[in-house]
Coordinates of C-alpha atoms (C1' of nucleotides) and ligand atoms in Angstrom, one line a residue:
Chain A
M760 CA 0.0 0.0 0.0
K761 CA 2.7 2.5 1.0
E762 CA 4.7 1.4 -2.1
L763 CA 1.7 1.9 -4.3
I764 CA 1.3 5.4 -3.1
A765 CA 5.0 6.1 -3.5
K766 CA 5.1 4.6 -6.9
Y767 CA 2.2 6.6 -8.3
R768 CA 3.2 9.8 -6.6
E769 CA 6.6 9.5 -8.3
K770 CA 4.9 9.2 -11.6
G771 CA 3.1 12.4 -11.0
F772 CA -0.4 11.0 -10.3
K773 CA -2.6 13.2 -8.1
L774 CA -3.7 10.7 -5.5
T775 CA -7.3 11.0 -4.7
P776 CA -9.1 8.4 -2.6
Q777 CA -11.1 7.2 -5.6
R778 CA -7.9 6.7 -7.6
L779 CA -6.2 5.0 -4.7
A780 CA -9.2 2.6 -4.4
I781 CA -8.9 1.8 -8.1
L782 CA -5.2 1.3 -7.9
K783 CA -5.6 -0.9 -4.9
F784 CA -8.2 -2.9 -6.6
L785 CA -6.1 -3.4 -9.7
N786 CA -2.8 -4.0 -7.9
G787 CA -1.9 -7.7 -8.4
N788 CA -5.4 -8.4 -9.8
T789 CA -5.4 -11.2 -12.3
S790 CA -9.1 -11.3 -13.0
H791 CA -9.0 -9.0 -16.0
P792 CA -11.8 -6.8 -14.8
T793 CA -14.0 -4.6 -17.0
A794 CA -14.8 -1.0 -16.2
E795 CA -18.1 -2.1 -14.8
D796 CA -16.3 -4.6 -12.5
I797 CA -14.0 -1.9 -11.2
Y798 CA -16.8 0.6 -10.8
S799 CA -19.0 -1.7 -8.8
N800 CA -16.1 -2.7 -6.5
I801 CA -15.1 0.9 -5.9
K802 CA -18.7 2.0 -5.3
K803 CA -18.8 -0.2 -2.2
I804 CA -16.3 2.1 -0.6
Y805 CA -17.1 5.4 -2.4
P806 CA -20.8 5.2 -3.2
T807 CA -20.7 8.5 -5.1
V808 CA -17.9 7.5 -7.5
S809 CA -18.8 7.9 -11.1
F810 CA -18.1 5.9 -14.2
A811 CA -16.3 8.9 -15.6
T812 CA -13.7 8.6 -12.9
V813 CA -13.2 5.0 -13.6
Y814 CA -12.8 5.6 -17.3
N815 CA -10.6 8.6 -16.8
T816 CA -8.3 6.8 -14.4
L817 CA -8.1 3.8 -16.8
Q818 CA -7.2 6.2 -19.6
T819 CA -4.5 7.9 -17.5
L820 CA -3.1 4.5 -16.5
K821 CA -3.1 3.4 -20.2
D822 CA -1.3 6.6 -21.2
K823 CA 1.4 6.0 -18.5
N824 CA 1.7 2.4 -19.5
E825 CA 0.6 1.0 -16.1
I826 CA -2.2 -1.2 -17.5
L827 CA -3.1 -3.0 -20.7
E828 CA -6.4 -2.9 -22.4
I829 CA -7.5 -6.3 -23.6
T830 CA -9.7 -6.7 -26.7
I831 CA -10.2 -10.5 -26.7
D832 CA -13.8 -10.2 -25.5
P833 CA -16.1 -9.0 -28.2
Q834 CA -18.5 -7.5 -25.7
K835 CA -16.4 -5.2 -23.7
K836 CA -12.8 -4.2 -22.8
H837 CA -11.0 -5.8 -20.0
Y838 CA -8.0 -4.3 -18.1
D839 CA -4.9 -5.9 -16.9
P840 CA -2.4 -4.4 -14.4
N841 CA 0.2 -7.0 -15.5
I842 CA 2.0 -5.2 -18.2
K843 CA 4.7 -7.8 -18.7
P844 CA 4.1 -9.2 -22.1
H845 CA 1.9 -12.3 -21.9
H846 CA -1.1 -13.8 -23.7
H847 CA -4.6 -14.7 -22.9
I848 CA -7.2 -17.5 -23.1
I849 CA -10.9 -16.7 -23.0
C850 CA -13.7 -19.1 -22.2
I851 CA -16.0 -19.0 -25.2
E852 CA -19.0 -19.7 -22.8
C853 CA -18.5 -17.4 -19.9
N854 CA -15.8 -15.0 -21.0
T855 CA -13.4 -15.8 -18.1
I856 CA -9.9 -14.7 -19.1
G857 CA -6.8 -16.6 -18.1
D858 CA -3.1 -15.6 -18.4
I859 CA -0.6 -17.5 -20.6
F860 CA 3.0 -16.8 -19.7
E861 CA 4.9 -18.1 -22.6
D862 CA 7.2 -16.2 -25.0
Y863 CA 6.2 -17.0 -28.5
S864 CA 7.9 -14.0 -30.0
E865 CA 10.6 -16.1 -31.7
A866 CA 8.0 -18.2 -33.5
L867 CA 5.8 -15.3 -34.5
R868 CA 7.9 -14.1 -37.4
L869 CA 5.9 -12.2 -40.0
P870 CA 6.1 -13.2 -43.6
D871 CA 8.3 -11.0 -45.7
Y872 CA 5.5 -9.6 -47.9
I873 CA 4.0 -7.9 -44.9
A874 CA 6.9 -5.4 -44.7
M875 CA 5.5 -3.7 -47.8
E876 CA 2.3 -3.0 -45.9
F877 CA 3.1 -2.7 -42.2
K878 CA 5.9 -2.0 -39.8
P879 CA 5.2 -4.4 -36.9
V880 CA 5.4 -3.2 -33.4
G881 CA 4.0 -6.0 -31.3
S882 CA 1.8 -9.0 -31.1
H883 CA -0.5 -10.9 -28.8
V884 CA -2.0 -14.3 -28.9
D885 CA -5.7 -14.9 -28.2
F886 CA -6.4 -18.4 -27.2
Y887 CA -10.0 -19.7 -27.1
G888 CA -11.2 -22.5 -24.9
L889 CA -13.7 -23.8 -22.3
C890 CA -13.0 -23.1 -18.6
I891 CA -13.4 -26.0 -16.2
K892 CA -16.6 -24.6 -14.8
C893 CA -18.1 -24.5 -18.3
Q894 CA -16.7 -27.9 -19.1
K895 CA -18.6 -29.3 -16.1
K896 CA -21.8 -27.5 -17.1
E897 CA -21.5 -29.0 -20.6
R898 CA -21.1 -32.5 -19.2
R899 CA -24.1 -32.1 -17.0
K900 CA -26.2 -30.9 -20.0
R901 CA -25.1 -33.9 -22.1
Q902 CA -26.5 -36.4 -19.7
Chain B
M873 CA -22.2 -14.5 -59.1
K874 CA -24.1 -17.5 -60.3
E875 CA -21.9 -19.6 -58.0
L876 CA -22.6 -17.3 -55.1
I877 CA -26.3 -17.8 -55.5
A878 CA -26.0 -21.6 -56.0
K879 CA -23.7 -21.8 -52.9
Y880 CA -26.0 -20.0 -50.6
R881 CA -29.2 -21.6 -51.9
E882 CA -27.7 -25.0 -51.2
K883 CA -27.0 -23.9 -47.7
G884 CA -30.7 -23.0 -47.2
F885 CA -30.4 -19.3 -47.3
K886 CA -33.4 -17.4 -48.4
L887 CA -31.9 -15.1 -51.1
T888 CA -33.3 -11.7 -50.9
P889 CA -31.8 -8.8 -53.0
Q890 CA -30.4 -7.2 -49.9
R891 CA -28.8 -10.4 -48.8
L892 CA -27.3 -10.9 -52.2
A893 CA -25.9 -7.4 -52.2
I894 CA -24.3 -8.2 -48.8
L895 CA -23.0 -11.5 -50.0
K896 CA -21.6 -9.9 -53.2
F897 CA -19.9 -7.2 -51.2
L898 CA -18.3 -9.7 -48.9
N899 CA -17.3 -12.2 -51.5
G900 CA -13.5 -12.1 -51.8
N901 CA -13.4 -8.9 -49.8
T902 CA -10.1 -8.5 -47.9
S903 CA -10.9 -5.1 -46.3
H904 CA -12.3 -6.5 -43.1
P905 CA -15.3 -4.2 -43.2
T906 CA -17.4 -3.2 -40.2
A907 CA -21.2 -3.5 -40.1
E908 CA -21.3 0.3 -40.9
D909 CA -19.0 -0.3 -43.9
I910 CA -21.3 -3.0 -45.2
Y911 CA -24.4 -0.9 -44.5
S912 CA -23.3 2.2 -46.3
N913 CA -22.2 0.2 -49.3
I914 CA -25.5 -1.7 -49.6
K915 CA -27.4 1.5 -49.1
K916 CA -26.1 2.8 -52.4
I917 CA -28.1 0.1 -54.2
Y918 CA -30.9 -0.4 -51.7
P919 CA -31.5 2.9 -50.0
T920 CA -34.1 1.6 -47.6
V921 CA -31.9 -1.3 -46.3
S922 CA -31.7 -1.3 -42.5
F923 CA -28.9 -1.9 -40.0
A924 CA -31.0 -4.7 -38.6
T925 CA -30.7 -6.5 -41.9
V926 CA -27.0 -6.1 -42.0
Y927 CA -26.6 -7.4 -38.4
N928 CA -29.1 -10.2 -39.0
T929 CA -27.3 -11.4 -42.1
L930 CA -24.0 -11.2 -40.4
Q931 CA -25.3 -13.3 -37.5
T932 CA -26.7 -15.9 -39.9
L933 CA -23.4 -16.0 -41.8
K934 CA -21.6 -16.4 -38.5
D935 CA -23.9 -19.2 -37.4
K936 CA -23.4 -21.0 -40.7
N937 CA -19.6 -20.5 -40.5
E938 CA -19.4 -18.4 -43.6
I939 CA -17.7 -15.4 -42.0
L940 CA -15.5 -14.6 -39.0
E941 CA -16.0 -11.9 -36.5
I942 CA -12.7 -10.1 -35.8
T943 CA -12.1 -8.5 -32.4
I944 CA -8.7 -7.0 -32.9
D945 CA -10.1 -3.4 -33.1
P946 CA -11.2 -2.1 -29.7
Q947 CA -13.7 0.3 -31.3
K948 CA -15.9 -2.1 -33.3
K949 CA -16.2 -5.6 -34.8
H950 CA -14.9 -6.3 -38.3
Y951 CA -16.0 -9.1 -40.5
D952 CA -14.0 -11.4 -42.7
P953 CA -15.4 -13.7 -45.4
N954 CA -12.1 -15.6 -45.5
I955 CA -12.7 -18.4 -43.1
K956 CA -9.4 -20.2 -43.7
P957 CA -7.5 -19.9 -40.4
H958 CA -5.2 -16.9 -40.6
H959 CA -4.1 -14.0 -38.5
H960 CA -4.3 -10.2 -38.6
I961 CA -2.2 -7.1 -38.2
I962 CA -3.9 -3.8 -37.3
C963 CA -2.5 -0.3 -37.8
I964 CA -2.4 1.3 -34.4
E965 CA -3.1 4.7 -36.0
C966 CA -5.9 4.1 -38.6
N967 CA -7.1 0.6 -37.7
T968 CA -6.6 -0.8 -41.2
I969 CA -6.4 -4.6 -40.9
G970 CA -4.2 -6.8 -43.0
D971 CA -4.1 -10.6 -43.4
I972 CA -1.2 -12.8 -42.2
F973 CA -1.3 -16.2 -43.8
E974 CA 1.1 -18.1 -41.7
D975 CA 0.5 -21.3 -39.7
Y976 CA 1.8 -20.7 -36.2
S977 CA -0.2 -23.5 -34.6
E978 CA 2.8 -25.8 -34.1
A979 CA 4.6 -23.1 -32.1
L980 CA 1.5 -21.9 -30.1
R981 CA 1.6 -24.8 -27.6
L982 CA 0.0 -24.0 -24.3
P983 CA 1.9 -24.5 -21.1
D984 CA 0.8 -27.6 -19.2
Y985 CA -0.6 -25.7 -16.2
I986 CA -3.3 -24.3 -18.4
A987 CA -5.0 -27.7 -18.8
M988 CA -6.2 -27.4 -15.2
E989 CA -8.1 -24.3 -16.1
F990 CA -9.1 -24.5 -19.8
K991 CA -9.6 -26.9 -22.6
P992 CA -8.3 -25.0 -25.6
V993 CA -10.2 -25.0 -28.9
G994 CA -8.4 -22.4 -31.0
S995 CA -6.1 -19.4 -31.2
H996 CA -5.5 -16.3 -33.2
V997 CA -2.6 -13.9 -33.4
D998 CA -3.1 -10.2 -33.3
F999 CA -0.2 -8.2 -34.7
Y1000 CA 0.1 -4.5 -34.2
G1001 CA 1.9 -2.1 -36.4
L1002 CA 1.9 1.0 -38.6
C1003 CA 0.6 0.8 -42.1
I1004 CA 2.6 2.5 -44.9
K1005 CA 0.2 5.4 -45.1
C1006 CA 0.5 6.1 -41.5
Q1007 CA 4.3 5.6 -41.6
K1008 CA 4.5 8.3 -44.2
K1009 CA 2.3 10.7 -42.2
E1010 CA 4.5 10.1 -39.2
R1011 CA 7.6 11.0 -41.2
R1012 CA 6.0 14.2 -42.5
K1013 CA 5.1 15.2 -39.0
R1014 CA 8.6 14.7 -37.7
Q1015 CA 10.1 17.1 -40.2
Chain C
dT1096 C1' -3.4 29.1 4.4
dA1097 C1' -4.2 30.4 -0.4
dT1098 C1' -3.8 29.1 -5.1
dT1099 C1' -4.6 26.4 -9.0
dA1100 C1' -4.2 22.7 -12.1
dA1101 C1' -6.1 18.5 -12.1
dA1102 C1' -9.7 15.3 -10.7
dT1103 C1' -14.5 14.3 -9.6
dT1104 C1' -19.2 14.3 -10.5
dA1105 C1' -24.1 13.8 -12.5
dG1106 C1' -26.0 13.5 -16.3
dA1107 C1' -26.3 14.1 -21.2
dA1108 C1' -24.4 12.5 -25.6
dT1109 C1' -22.6 9.2 -28.6
dT1110 C1' -21.8 4.9 -30.8
dA1111 C1' -22.3 0.1 -31.6
dT1112 C1' -25.4 -3.3 -31.4
dT1113 C1' -29.8 -5.7 -30.3
dC1114 C1' -34.7 -5.9 -30.0
dT1115 C1' -39.6 -5.4 -31.4
dA1116 C1' -43.5 -5.8 -33.8
dA1117 C1' -45.6 -4.7 -38.1
dT1118 C1' -45.0 -5.6 -43.1
dT1119 C1' -43.1 -7.8 -47.0
dT1120 C1' -41.4 -11.6 -49.8
dA1121 C1' -38.8 -15.9 -51.5
dG1122 C1' -39.5 -20.1 -52.3
dA1123 C1' -42.5 -24.1 -51.7
dT1124 C1' -46.8 -26.2 -53.0
dA1125 C1' -51.1 -26.9 -55.2
Chain D
dT549 C1' -49.5 -19.6 -62.2
dA550 C1' -51.8 -18.4 -57.8
dT551 C1' -51.6 -19.2 -53.0
dC552 C1' -49.4 -19.9 -48.7
dT553 C1' -46.2 -19.2 -45.0
dA554 C1' -42.0 -19.2 -42.6
dA555 C1' -38.4 -16.4 -42.9
dA556 C1' -36.6 -11.8 -43.9
dT557 C1' -37.0 -6.8 -43.9
dT558 C1' -37.9 -2.6 -41.9
dA559 C1' -38.2 1.7 -38.9
dG560 C1' -37.5 2.9 -34.9
dA561 C1' -37.0 2.0 -30.0
dA562 C1' -34.0 0.0 -26.5
dT563 C1' -29.8 -1.3 -24.5
dA564 C1' -25.0 -1.1 -23.3
dA565 C1' -20.4 0.5 -23.4
dT566 C1' -18.0 4.5 -23.5
dT567 C1' -17.1 9.5 -24.0
dC568 C1' -18.2 14.2 -23.2
dT569 C1' -19.6 18.5 -20.7
dA570 C1' -19.4 21.8 -17.6
dA571 C1' -19.9 22.8 -12.8
dT572 C1' -17.7 21.6 -8.4
dT573 C1' -14.2 19.8 -5.4
dT574 C1' -9.6 18.8 -4.0
dA575 C1' -4.4 17.3 -3.7
dA576 C1' -0.4 19.2 -3.9
dT577 C1' 2.4 23.3 -4.0
dA578 C1' 4.0 27.6 -2.6
Ligands
MN83 MN1 -3.3 -11.0 -18.2
MN84 MN1 -8.6 -11.7 -42.7
ZN85 ZN1 -16.4 -20.6 -18.7
ZN86 ZN1 -2.6 3.3 -40.7

DNA sequence: TATTAAATTAGAATTATTCTAATTTAGATA
DNA sequence: TATCTAAATTAGAATAATTCTAATTTAATA
């Protein structure tokens, strides 16, 4: 907590209680929350917090490279405080997102022809699957 | 054109003029259009066409595995009539999407620990980059 | 303590997408 | 060919995610 405050103060963040609550919620969070998830969590502590604050804070954090915006879910954006390069797997039933810590960069060579069209700057692998919960539900349904 | 009609009639599509216009627009299209792109193109020929028709047709095509929905652009969905497995690169400036025809499946092995959480069913690589147009704009700006 | 740039807020606006319910029509059938 | 009907189309409303606005508050600084 102390370190969190120190870290963000160093980076020139103005540390309001709402922001701190958001930072605290995100810190070490591996659940890939949506803006709504963050909002409803913060609202428990600061009932008057607004969506604008959540979105503004997320934008600031994106700008300062403190979080990643994840686009694997077609319904909505998810946010990830883990900015170390990694990949994701999403459950095609319930949209739960899991982390994949593997370095595929060596294998993900682009074909030569693409250099005429794009200068690559990064990559990310979306895996699709069924989470255990949804596997169990499927099995139940089948019987 | 004849083949298009034959193909979709076989699959049990009811072939309305609006649908045919959509199918014709999508056929061989490598631009990864959005629903809006499709709508405004079809509107030129059928001025009374509605967004509902575009979305309904896209849904039907998805259900019958004739198109892919692409989630690489955080702003909106794009559609791809090329259903052969391939990957995409998106321009981080203008959102132009290009195709990457490379088979990375061999390299994209999931770590063992993930089997406890997910049963994988597929994967897709999102590449990020700058398209040539945007590279040129950047250069102009720098000078 | 006073100052002020930045953050917060409620609520409106925007944008993408989905839904609804009335109308039309493609394709099957007689 | 005329009739039938399930499926498709439509306008427009509804919903949901996100962004914007403009008034108010506040953290950090001097
Ligand atoms: Mn992650
Ligand atoms: Mn493609
Ligand atoms: Zn699941
Ligand atoms: Zn571009």
